[in-house]
Amino acid sequence: QVWDSGGCSHSVDLTALGKHGEVYTEGPFACLAWSHSETRLLYVAEKSRPKRQPPFPWDVPGAAWPAAQDEDEEVVDRSVPQGKQFVYHEDWGEALSTRSEPVLCILDLEGLSLSVLEGVPEQLSPGQALWSPDDHGVVFVGWWHKPFRLGLNACSNRRSEIFHLDLASGCCELLSAENGSACSPRLSPDGQRLLYLEGVVGGPHRQCLRLRMLTWQTRQTVTVLDVVQEPTEAFAGLYAEVLPPRCWAADSRRAVLGTPQRSRTDLLLVDTEAATVTNLTAGSPEGCWELLTLQWDLLVATCSAPHHPPSLVVAVLPPAGQELSLDWLPVEDTPTVPGVTWKTLTVQPPCSGQGPTAQDTQAFEALLLSPSDGTPPHPLIVCPHGGPHAVFDARWRPSMAALCRLGFAVLLVNYRGSLGFGQASISSLLSRVGEQDVADTQLAVEQALHREPLDLHRLALLAGSHGAFIALHLLTREPKRYQACALRSPVSNLPMLLGTSDIPDWRYTSLGLPYSFERVPRAEEVATMLLRSPIAQAAQVQTPVLLCVGARDRRVSPMQALELYRVLRARRVPTRLLWYPEGGHALAGVETEADVFKNCAHWLLQHL
């Protein structure tokens, strides 16, 4: 639907027109962009594909299909040709199982027509499209899908480049560097500059990114902000998956974006000409800021903290050089949740003596949420994050605040390898998975127990995905230390993931092994993976374990949890498995999230 001051001016059933399949309304490919004349809409949809005929109500061999109601009406056969009904079609993996072949589409509101654009190279899947300054072409991100698709969700290391498609000639021009990982193009208000993010193909699945800028007329590209190896107080690097849809200031020189900075997510103002960064939210009591939009120099954002649900705030961007005078005004303020306090703990690893690199002793952080009422010492729930290249920033998390209200302290660990602490920290985890991350988590627990009023006899683990991998390792190494463990979508058997995960490349990269599309594992590599897997030491586990998995998980097969469940049950370890038939890796959705939390909370209360 299109609305204007007079009400609804257009209502179009896009899929019913038969030009394409489902419209992409979310995810990495999705976009919805007005032309500058506001007469055409640019969006992405699934390529139209012949559909299998549904079974006839009376399943009789040789039965005929019902004829069209109007005998004069021409019947168009859109069924799949015989012999091709069961051809396999790749998709883009976890959370993108309905995304296979995206196409660029234009809805012309004046001409009342819908067209699917041609000219996109066949090896590319297009998305994140916007109009060129003159409306004569479109700019888009093209993800390479040859020789086959690797999972895209939470992976900024896939080959993708930015292109310009001329609508008249059909000529497709490469704008970004070849063989890079570029995304999130944003055109300045004056149409002269194109800002975008760029990373490296391969390596860690998330990484510190460059901020690049292309001058539209000359096609010259410069690096505005480079990869940060070691963070400074002023700037720790860019780790955002996307730039805000509207991030440019009215002067077409400055831009605002949000990114993790250690255990916070802050708003940064970037001067693209001077290549300087100003942190607009450093030192604020809220630990997570997200820019919703920036229009006519009016900033609209949300801010939250572990004890403070998101508030909607606005501010006017001051002139260049005066940005630190920014004054945020609440539009919708939310009260602080009583009974919850939080702090950031800095954890310093001991000198291992195994290597001269700074990453061997680089400090990392953990967030500690504690009940403000009740009598200490409090039982402690330890939560290493998944990824592993992710971060627990100091945002509002309802489940963690609820655990505090139930009387638990919660420790969110950002071990070395987390986002927000420099690229060197991210790279330090490669080949040390199952070792450095596990040791860091345990060190964070020891230092928290030493510094804070916590009950060292009542400890539990709560984690998902790679965080669950870390938790299982802790159970095998200190069988009597933890009294309970609740895991979501756990990784327990690394070699099993080679043939079942949408990101098989990560199994090699995480252990410091090279990856190529034609890669087949050698026996010694499989053995290395198994030795790093918690399942190999499952006989050491004594702690009661709750497992929560989604049957539709494409990243970590739920069969991993089933294998672990059987091993633990056979050894008479108290174990419970929750199997969500429609759940994916994140176990998302209101009903699923609520059920997972309720069961995890009951499990922790029961055993602590």
PDB file of N, CA, C and O in Angstrom, residues 7 12 27 53 71 120 188 196 202 272 282-283 302 337-338 364 371 514 523 528 533 535 555 563 577:
ATOM      1  N   GLY A   7      -4.849   9.822   1.871  1.00  0.00           N
ATOM      2  CA  GLY A   7      -5.202   8.458   2.247  1.00  0.00           C
ATOM      3  C   GLY A   7      -4.444   7.454   1.406  1.00  0.00           C
ATOM      4  O   GLY A   7      -3.367   7.740   0.870  1.00  0.00           O
ATOM      5  N   VAL A  12      -1.530  -2.734  -4.128  1.00  0.00           N
ATOM      6  CA  VAL A  12      -1.129  -3.703  -5.148  1.00  0.00           C
ATOM      7  C   VAL A  12      -0.754  -5.019  -4.482  1.00  0.00           C
ATOM      8  O   VAL A  12       0.059  -5.033  -3.557  1.00  0.00           O
ATOM      9  N   GLY A  27      15.921  -9.262   6.579  1.00  0.00           N
ATOM     10  CA  GLY A  27      17.105 -10.041   6.264  1.00  0.00           C
ATOM     11  C   GLY A  27      18.103  -9.257   5.435  1.00  0.00           C
ATOM     12  O   GLY A  27      17.873  -8.100   5.069  1.00  0.00           O
ATOM     13  N   GLN A  53       2.429 -29.192  -8.594  1.00  0.00           N
ATOM     14  CA  GLN A  53       0.978 -29.288  -8.504  1.00  0.00           C
ATOM     15  C   GLN A  53       0.605 -29.929  -7.169  1.00  0.00           C
ATOM     16  O   GLN A  53       1.213 -30.914  -6.754  1.00  0.00           O
ATOM     17  N   GLU A  71     -14.697 -22.143 -19.872  1.00  0.00           N
ATOM     18  CA  GLU A  71     -14.085 -22.975 -20.898  1.00  0.00           C
ATOM     19  C   GLU A  71     -13.317 -22.148 -21.917  1.00  0.00           C
ATOM     20  O   GLU A  71     -12.408 -22.642 -22.574  1.00  0.00           O
ATOM     21  N   VAL A 120      21.610  -8.352 -14.094  1.00  0.00           N
ATOM     22  CA  VAL A 120      22.409  -8.755 -12.938  1.00  0.00           C
ATOM     23  C   VAL A 120      23.178 -10.016 -13.322  1.00  0.00           C
ATOM     24  O   VAL A 120      22.581 -10.990 -13.785  1.00  0.00           O
ATOM     25  N   SER A 188      24.829   9.827  -0.115  1.00  0.00           N
ATOM     26  CA  SER A 188      24.718  11.098   0.599  1.00  0.00           C
ATOM     27  C   SER A 188      23.556  11.919   0.058  1.00  0.00           C
ATOM     28  O   SER A 188      23.117  11.726  -1.081  1.00  0.00           O
ATOM     29  N   TYR A 196      30.017   2.831   2.359  1.00  0.00           N
ATOM     30  CA  TYR A 196      29.684   1.420   2.536  1.00  0.00           C
ATOM     31  C   TYR A 196      30.706   0.746   3.440  1.00  0.00           C
ATOM     32  O   TYR A 196      31.783   1.297   3.724  1.00  0.00           O
ATOM     33  N   GLY A 202      36.498 -14.737   3.786  1.00  0.00           N
ATOM     34  CA  GLY A 202      37.092 -15.828   4.551  1.00  0.00           C
ATOM     35  C   GLY A 202      37.527 -15.364   5.929  1.00  0.00           C
ATOM     36  O   GLY A 202      37.303 -14.222   6.334  1.00  0.00           O
ATOM     37  N   THR A 272      33.787  12.329   7.114  1.00  0.00           N
ATOM     38  CA  THR A 272      34.339  11.559   6.000  1.00  0.00           C
ATOM     39  C   THR A 272      35.474  12.280   5.289  1.00  0.00           C
ATOM     40  O   THR A 272      36.280  11.630   4.609  1.00  0.00           O
ATOM     41  N   ALA A 282      29.728   8.040  24.522  1.00  0.00           N
ATOM     42  CA  ALA A 282      30.686   7.481  25.488  1.00  0.00           C
ATOM     43  C   ALA A 282      30.421   8.067  26.878  1.00  0.00           C
ATOM     44  O   ALA A 282      30.163   9.260  27.035  1.00  0.00           O
ATOM     45  N   GLY A 283      30.467   7.210  27.876  1.00  0.00           N
ATOM     46  CA  GLY A 283      30.291   7.673  29.243  1.00  0.00           C
ATOM     47  C   GLY A 283      28.860   7.820  29.688  1.00  0.00           C
ATOM     48  O   GLY A 283      28.596   8.136  30.856  1.00  0.00           O
ATOM     49  N   THR A 302      17.383   4.861  20.029  1.00  0.00           N
ATOM     50  CA  THR A 302      16.963   4.200  21.263  1.00  0.00           C
ATOM     51  C   THR A 302      18.204   3.969  22.122  1.00  0.00           C
ATOM     52  O   THR A 302      19.313   3.804  21.608  1.00  0.00           O
ATOM     53  N   VAL A 337      14.164  -0.793  35.839  1.00  0.00           N
ATOM     54  CA  VAL A 337      13.595  -1.961  36.514  1.00  0.00           C
ATOM     55  C   VAL A 337      14.204  -2.076  37.906  1.00  0.00           C
ATOM     56  O   VAL A 337      15.434  -2.131  38.041  1.00  0.00           O
ATOM     57  N   PRO A 338      13.396  -2.089  38.937  1.00  0.00           N
ATOM     58  CA  PRO A 338      13.951  -2.188  40.302  1.00  0.00           C
ATOM     59  C   PRO A 338      14.540  -3.570  40.554  1.00  0.00           C
ATOM     60  O   PRO A 338      14.155  -4.563  39.928  1.00  0.00           O
ATOM     61  N   PHE A 364      40.145  -8.540  28.769  1.00  0.00           N
ATOM     62  CA  PHE A 364      38.806  -8.609  28.186  1.00  0.00           C
ATOM     63  C   PHE A 364      37.811  -8.213  29.272  1.00  0.00           C
ATOM     64  O   PHE A 364      38.206  -7.794  30.368  1.00  0.00           O
ATOM     65  N   PRO A 371      21.287  -8.917  41.836  1.00  0.00           N
ATOM     66  CA  PRO A 371      20.071  -8.468  42.527  1.00  0.00           C
ATOM     67  C   PRO A 371      20.449  -7.383  43.537  1.00  0.00           C
ATOM     68  O   PRO A 371      21.436  -7.526  44.260  1.00  0.00           O
ATOM     69  N   PRO A 514      43.088 -24.141   6.516  1.00  0.00           N
ATOM     70  CA  PRO A 514      42.612 -23.452   5.303  1.00  0.00           C
ATOM     71  C   PRO A 514      41.313 -24.086   4.802  1.00  0.00           C
ATOM     72  O   PRO A 514      41.073 -25.281   5.010  1.00  0.00           O
ATOM     73  N   ALA A 523      41.785 -37.399   7.573  1.00  0.00           N
ATOM     74  CA  ALA A 523      41.536 -38.149   8.802  1.00  0.00           C
ATOM     75  C   ALA A 523      42.113 -37.446  10.020  1.00  0.00           C
ATOM     76  O   ALA A 523      41.468 -37.367  11.073  1.00  0.00           O
ATOM     77  N   THR A 528      41.481 -34.082  14.980  1.00  0.00           N
ATOM     78  CA  THR A 528      41.709 -32.835  15.719  1.00  0.00           C
ATOM     79  C   THR A 528      40.392 -32.215  16.150  1.00  0.00           C
ATOM     80  O   THR A 528      40.241 -31.762  17.294  1.00  0.00           O
ATOM     81  N   SER A 533      36.236 -31.421  20.761  1.00  0.00           N
ATOM     82  CA  SER A 533      34.783 -31.484  20.963  1.00  0.00           C
ATOM     83  C   SER A 533      34.444 -31.952  22.373  1.00  0.00           C
ATOM     84  O   SER A 533      35.022 -32.927  22.859  1.00  0.00           O
ATOM     85  N   ILE A 535      31.984 -33.660  23.311  1.00  0.00           N
ATOM     86  CA  ILE A 535      31.428 -35.014  23.313  1.00  0.00           C
ATOM     87  C   ILE A 535      32.512 -36.051  23.607  1.00  0.00           C
ATOM     88  O   ILE A 535      32.243 -37.119  24.176  1.00  0.00           O
ATOM     89  N   ARG A 555      22.218 -24.298  11.317  1.00  0.00           N
ATOM     90  CA  ARG A 555      23.604 -23.981  11.672  1.00  0.00           C
ATOM     91  C   ARG A 555      24.232 -25.101  12.500  1.00  0.00           C
ATOM     92  O   ARG A 555      25.347 -25.523  12.241  1.00  0.00           O
ATOM     93  N   GLU A 563      22.478 -36.679  20.385  1.00  0.00           N
ATOM     94  CA  GLU A 563      23.614 -37.558  20.672  1.00  0.00           C
ATOM     95  C   GLU A 563      24.105 -37.346  22.108  1.00  0.00           C
ATOM     96  O   GLU A 563      24.336 -38.308  22.849  1.00  0.00           O
ATOM     97  N   LEU A 577      15.679 -33.004  27.472  1.00  0.00           N
ATOM     98  CA  LEU A 577      15.783 -32.465  26.114  1.00  0.00           C
ATOM     99  C   LEU A 577      14.447 -31.867  25.699  1.00  0.00           C
ATOM    100  O   LEU A 577      13.411 -32.538  25.763  1.00  0.00           O
TER     101      LEU A 577
END
